[in-house]
Amino acid sequence: MQHHILILGGTGEARNLAARLKGRCRLTLSLAGRTRNPPEQPVPVRVGGFGGAAGLEAWLRREGVTVLVDATHPFAARITANAAAAARAAGVSLIALRRPAWQRHEGDRWREVGTVAEAVAALGTAPRRVFVALGRQELAPLLSAPRHFYLVRSVDPVEPPLALPSVAYLLARGPFAEDAEEALFRRYGIDAVLAKNSGGDATYAKLAAARTLGIESVLVRRPPVPADGITVASVDEAVRALAHSVPALSATVSAERGA
C-alpha cells in the first residue's frame, strides 16, 4: 500500500516536517492561501480551502490519503475542527502537531482571557499605548476601544485600515529578537502587549521584552484541540508518530536515533 500524507500547513512546524519527510513518501503540503507571500516551502504545495469538512473528506478519499497531519496555527480552530471531522468520516489517521503554549515566568505581568474582545476590554478605560500582535483578521474588536493608541504588527497589510483615531502599522515576519522588541516598545512608549498565546520561539521575544520593561501582556488563550487522533508537540514527535503508520518512515526514524 502506498501511503499518502497530507500536511495542513502555514506554520514553521509544517514547513520543517515537510522537509524531514521530503523524498521519503508521497506527500502533499496544503496552505490556506491567506498570506500573500508565504515562505518558500521544501515540497510542492496546494493552495486554497477544501470547502469545509465535507470537501476535505472528499479530497482525502479521492487522493488516497492515509494520514492527515494538522500542523496549522494553534488558533486555526475552524480548520482544525474540519480536519478532525474529515479524518473521522474518511477513516484516515489524524495527527495534530501543536507547539506548546507559552508559560508564565517570574516577572511576567500576564492576564489571560478567552477572546480578543475580552482582551481589548481588559486594557481598561484609561488611554493606553498598545502593541498588537493578533493577526490582521482579528482586529475588529479594537474598534470598540478607540481611546487607545495601537501599534499593529502583521505579515500582510491591514486592508482597509482600521477606523481608529490613533493607530500605526508595522509589516514584519518573525523571528524577532528581544533587544529589537525592547527598542521598539521604548520608541513607541508601549505600556501593554495584546497577543495570542501562540507558543513557539519565533515571536516569543515580545513577551520577554515586556517582562524586562515591566509591561503588562494580555494574552488570548488558545482553543482546545479536538480529542480525535494523536496530539504531538514537536516535529520530532510527529515523525515518530508517523513512523507507526507509514512503514517507509521507520528506517528514517531508526537512522536518526542512531546518528
Short mmCIF file of C-alpha atoms in Angstrom, two decimals:
data_model
loop_
_atom_site.label_atom_id
_atom_site.label_comp_id
_atom_site.label_asym_id
_atom_site.label_seq_id
_atom_site.Cartn_x
_atom_site.Cartn_y
_atom_site.Cartn_z
CA MET A 1 0.00 0.00 0.00
CA GLN A 2 1.37 3.42 -0.98
CA HIS A 3 0.82 5.86 1.84
CA HIS A 4 -0.10 9.46 1.11
CA ILE A 5 0.41 12.07 3.83
CA LEU A 6 -1.43 15.39 3.71
CA ILE A 7 0.01 18.17 5.88
CA LEU A 8 -2.23 21.13 6.59
CA GLY A 9 0.37 23.84 6.97
CA GLY A 10 1.09 27.52 7.22
CA THR A 11 3.42 27.22 10.21
CA GLY A 12 7.15 26.76 10.64
CA GLU A 13 6.48 23.33 12.10
CA ALA A 14 4.63 22.26 8.97
CA ARG A 15 7.47 23.51 6.77
CA ASN A 16 10.08 21.69 8.86
CA LEU A 17 8.05 18.48 8.91
CA ALA A 18 7.70 18.57 5.13
CA ALA A 19 11.46 18.99 4.83
CA ARG A 20 12.02 15.96 7.06
CA LEU A 21 9.64 13.82 5.00
CA LYS A 22 10.70 15.05 1.56
CA GLY A 23 11.52 12.18 -0.77
CA ARG A 24 10.58 9.53 1.78
CA CYS A 25 6.88 9.14 0.99
CA ARG A 26 4.07 10.59 -1.11
CA LEU A 27 3.45 13.98 0.43
CA THR A 28 1.17 16.97 -0.08
CA LEU A 29 1.53 20.24 1.82
CA SER A 30 -1.58 22.42 1.83
CA LEU A 31 -1.68 26.17 2.54
CA ALA A 32 -4.86 28.14 3.12
CA GLY A 33 -3.60 30.98 0.94
CA ARG A 34 -4.32 33.81 3.37
CA THR A 35 -0.73 35.08 3.41
CA ARG A 36 0.28 36.92 0.26
CA ASN A 37 3.92 35.91 0.18
CA PRO A 38 4.38 32.77 2.28
CA PRO A 39 7.89 31.47 2.97
CA GLU A 40 9.32 29.14 0.37
CA GLN A 41 8.31 25.56 1.07
CA PRO A 42 10.55 22.49 0.67
CA VAL A 43 7.94 20.49 -1.29
CA PRO A 44 5.23 21.28 -3.85
CA VAL A 45 2.09 22.75 -2.30
CA ARG A 46 -1.61 23.08 -2.98
CA VAL A 47 -3.16 26.43 -2.06
CA GLY A 48 -6.72 27.21 -1.03
CA GLY A 49 -9.54 25.78 1.02
CA PHE A 50 -11.20 22.41 0.56
CA GLY A 51 -14.80 23.51 1.03
CA GLY A 52 -15.28 22.67 4.69
CA ALA A 53 -15.15 19.27 6.35
CA ALA A 54 -17.14 17.60 3.57
CA GLY A 55 -14.85 18.96 0.88
CA LEU A 56 -11.76 17.87 2.79
CA GLU A 57 -13.23 14.40 3.32
CA ALA A 58 -13.88 14.08 -0.42
CA TRP A 59 -10.29 15.20 -1.16
CA LEU A 60 -8.85 12.68 1.29
CA ARG A 61 -10.80 9.86 -0.35
CA ARG A 62 -10.07 10.97 -3.92
CA GLU A 63 -6.33 11.38 -3.34
CA GLY A 64 -5.92 8.20 -1.30
CA VAL A 65 -4.66 9.99 1.83
CA THR A 66 -3.86 7.59 4.65
CA VAL A 67 -2.54 10.05 7.26
CA LEU A 68 -3.63 13.65 7.82
CA VAL A 69 -1.31 15.94 9.79
CA ASP A 70 -2.93 19.10 11.11
CA ALA A 71 0.06 21.42 11.55
CA THR A 72 -1.92 24.66 11.25
CA HIS A 73 -1.70 27.62 13.60
CA PRO A 74 -2.89 26.88 17.16
CA PHE A 75 -5.70 29.40 16.67
CA ALA A 76 -6.97 27.97 13.36
CA ALA A 77 -9.90 26.44 15.21
CA ARG A 78 -12.23 26.05 12.24
CA ILE A 79 -9.64 24.30 10.09
CA THR A 80 -8.72 22.04 13.00
CA ALA A 81 -12.36 21.10 13.58
CA ASN A 82 -12.84 20.40 9.87
CA ALA A 83 -9.70 18.26 9.81
CA ALA A 84 -10.91 16.15 12.73
CA ALA A 85 -14.36 15.68 11.21
CA ALA A 86 -13.00 14.85 7.75
CA ALA A 87 -10.43 12.37 9.05
CA ARG A 88 -13.09 10.65 11.15
CA ALA A 89 -15.51 10.39 8.25
CA ALA A 90 -12.88 9.19 5.77
CA GLY A 91 -11.27 6.71 8.18
CA VAL A 92 -7.91 8.48 7.94
CA SER A 93 -5.35 8.60 10.75
CA LEU A 94 -5.03 12.08 12.28
CA ILE A 95 -2.00 13.67 13.93
CA ALA A 96 -2.29 17.18 15.38
CA LEU A 97 1.06 18.97 15.64
CA ARG A 98 0.77 21.73 18.25
CA ARG A 99 3.70 23.65 19.65
CA PRO A 100 3.39 24.11 23.44
CA ALA A 101 1.74 27.28 24.69
CA TRP A 102 3.91 29.94 26.34
CA GLN A 103 4.18 29.62 30.10
CA ARG A 104 4.31 32.38 32.68
CA HIS A 105 7.73 33.17 34.16
CA GLU A 106 8.75 35.15 37.21
CA GLY A 107 8.38 38.84 36.47
CA ASP A 108 5.67 38.41 33.83
CA ARG A 109 2.63 40.67 34.16
CA TRP A 110 0.19 38.45 32.33
CA ARG A 111 -3.57 38.34 32.03
CA GLU A 112 -5.11 35.51 30.03
CA VAL A 113 -8.60 35.77 28.56
CA GLY A 114 -10.81 33.73 26.27
CA THR A 115 -11.35 36.04 23.29
CA VAL A 116 -9.86 39.06 21.54
CA ALA A 117 -12.88 41.13 22.62
CA GLU A 118 -12.19 40.21 26.26
CA ALA A 119 -8.54 41.12 25.76
CA VAL A 120 -9.44 44.59 24.49
CA ALA A 121 -11.82 45.10 27.41
CA ALA A 122 -9.05 44.02 29.83
CA LEU A 123 -6.97 47.01 28.72
CA GLY A 124 -9.24 49.19 30.88
CA THR A 125 -10.85 52.55 30.44
CA ALA A 126 -7.79 54.83 30.65
CA PRO A 127 -6.00 55.51 27.33
CA ARG A 128 -3.01 53.25 26.78
CA ARG A 129 -0.33 52.63 24.15
CA VAL A 130 -0.80 49.06 22.99
CA PHE A 131 1.37 46.79 20.85
CA VAL A 132 -0.94 44.44 18.92
CA ALA A 133 0.18 41.08 17.53
CA LEU A 134 -3.08 39.28 16.77
CA GLY A 135 -3.06 38.72 13.03
CA ARG A 136 -4.78 41.12 10.65
CA GLN A 137 -8.06 39.17 10.58
CA GLU A 138 -8.64 39.53 14.34
CA LEU A 139 -8.53 43.30 14.70
CA ALA A 140 -12.21 44.30 14.60
CA PRO A 141 -12.60 44.28 18.43
CA LEU A 142 -10.09 47.15 18.62
CA LEU A 143 -12.79 49.41 17.21
CA SER A 144 -14.70 49.10 20.49
CA ALA A 145 -11.91 50.93 22.36
CA PRO A 146 -10.80 53.89 20.21
CA ARG A 147 -9.31 55.68 23.24
CA HIS A 148 -6.07 53.68 22.98
CA PHE A 149 -3.11 54.09 20.63
CA TYR A 150 -2.46 50.84 18.76
CA LEU A 151 0.77 49.74 17.12
CA VAL A 152 -0.32 46.84 14.91
CA ARG A 153 2.24 44.42 13.51
CA SER A 154 1.28 41.95 10.80
CA VAL A 155 2.83 39.98 7.95
CA ASP A 156 0.48 41.48 5.35
CA PRO A 157 -1.06 44.98 5.26
CA VAL A 158 -4.26 45.64 7.18
CA GLU A 159 -6.77 46.47 4.46
CA PRO A 160 -8.83 48.52 4.80
CA PRO A 161 -7.02 50.39 7.58
CA LEU A 162 -8.80 50.44 10.93
CA ALA A 163 -11.16 53.35 11.50
CA LEU A 164 -9.34 54.44 14.64
CA PRO A 165 -8.07 57.89 15.60
CA SER A 166 -4.63 56.70 16.72
CA VAL A 167 -3.10 53.66 15.04
CA ALA A 168 0.21 52.80 13.36
CA TYR A 169 1.20 49.74 11.35
CA LEU A 170 4.33 47.64 11.03
CA LEU A 171 4.90 44.95 8.42
CA ALA A 172 7.29 42.24 9.59
CA ARG A 173 7.71 38.49 9.77
CA GLY A 174 9.41 36.70 12.68
CA PRO A 175 11.61 35.57 14.19
CA PHE A 176 12.12 38.67 16.30
CA ALA A 177 14.98 39.46 18.69
CA GLU A 178 14.33 40.53 22.27
CA ASP A 179 16.58 43.60 22.15
CA ALA A 180 14.86 44.79 18.98
CA GLU A 181 11.45 44.34 20.63
CA GLU A 182 12.60 46.31 23.66
CA ALA A 183 13.81 49.13 21.43
CA LEU A 184 10.50 49.11 19.54
CA PHE A 185 8.46 49.32 22.74
CA ARG A 186 10.60 52.17 24.08
CA ARG A 187 10.37 54.10 20.81
CA TYR A 188 6.58 53.99 20.78
CA GLY A 189 6.07 54.25 24.55
CA ILE A 190 4.23 50.93 24.66
CA ASP A 191 2.64 50.07 28.03
CA ALA A 192 0.65 46.96 27.07
CA VAL A 193 1.04 43.98 24.73
CA LEU A 194 -2.03 42.37 23.19
CA ALA A 195 -1.38 38.95 21.64
CA LYS A 196 -2.50 35.35 21.27
CA ASN A 197 -0.76 32.61 23.21
CA SER A 198 0.57 31.04 20.02
CA GLY A 199 3.67 29.44 21.54
CA GLY A 200 6.95 28.87 19.72
CA ASP A 201 10.26 30.71 19.64
CA ALA A 202 9.80 32.96 16.60
CA THR A 203 7.55 35.54 18.28
CA TYR A 204 8.19 34.99 21.99
CA ALA A 205 10.62 37.93 22.17
CA LYS A 206 7.79 40.44 22.59
CA LEU A 207 6.80 38.78 25.87
CA ALA A 208 10.40 38.61 27.09
CA ALA A 209 10.79 42.30 26.25
CA ALA A 210 7.55 43.12 28.07
CA ARG A 211 8.83 41.26 31.14
CA THR A 212 12.11 43.18 31.09
CA LEU A 213 10.34 46.53 30.77
CA GLY A 214 7.58 45.72 33.28
CA ILE A 215 4.88 45.96 30.61
CA GLU A 216 1.56 44.16 31.01
CA SER A 217 0.73 41.42 28.48
CA VAL A 218 -2.87 40.44 27.76
CA LEU A 219 -2.94 37.04 26.08
CA VAL A 220 -5.80 35.20 24.39
CA ARG A 221 -5.92 31.54 25.43
CA ARG A 222 -5.69 29.09 22.56
CA PRO A 223 -8.71 26.95 21.66
CA PRO A 224 -8.67 23.25 22.60
CA VAL A 225 -7.53 20.59 20.14
CA PRO A 226 -10.24 18.03 19.23
CA ALA A 227 -9.83 14.71 21.02
CA ASP A 228 -9.57 12.81 17.72
CA GLY A 229 -6.26 11.24 16.74
CA ILE A 230 -2.86 11.86 18.30
CA THR A 231 -1.54 15.22 19.50
CA VAL A 232 2.22 15.85 19.40
CA ALA A 233 4.26 18.87 20.45
CA SER A 234 7.20 18.84 18.03
CA VAL A 235 8.33 17.84 14.57
CA ASP A 236 10.40 15.01 16.08
CA GLU A 237 7.32 13.63 17.84
CA ALA A 238 5.32 13.94 14.62
CA VAL A 239 7.90 11.95 12.65
CA ARG A 240 7.91 9.22 15.30
CA ALA A 241 4.10 9.08 15.30
CA LEU A 242 4.04 8.88 11.50
CA ALA A 243 6.53 6.01 11.55
CA HIS A 244 3.91 3.86 13.29
CA SER A 245 1.50 4.38 10.37
CA VAL A 246 3.92 4.64 7.45
CA PRO A 247 6.45 1.78 7.34
CA ALA A 248 8.64 3.63 4.85
CA LEU A 249 9.48 6.14 7.58
CA SER A 250 10.56 3.57 10.16
CA ALA A 251 14.05 3.30 8.73
CA THR A 252 14.36 7.09 8.79
CA VAL A 253 13.47 7.26 12.48
CA SER A 254 15.86 4.42 13.31
CA ALA A 255 18.70 6.08 11.39
CA GLU A 256 18.11 9.43 13.15
CA ARG A 257 18.15 7.77 16.56
CA GLY A 258 21.43 6.09 15.74
CA ALA A 259 23.07 9.25 14.42
#
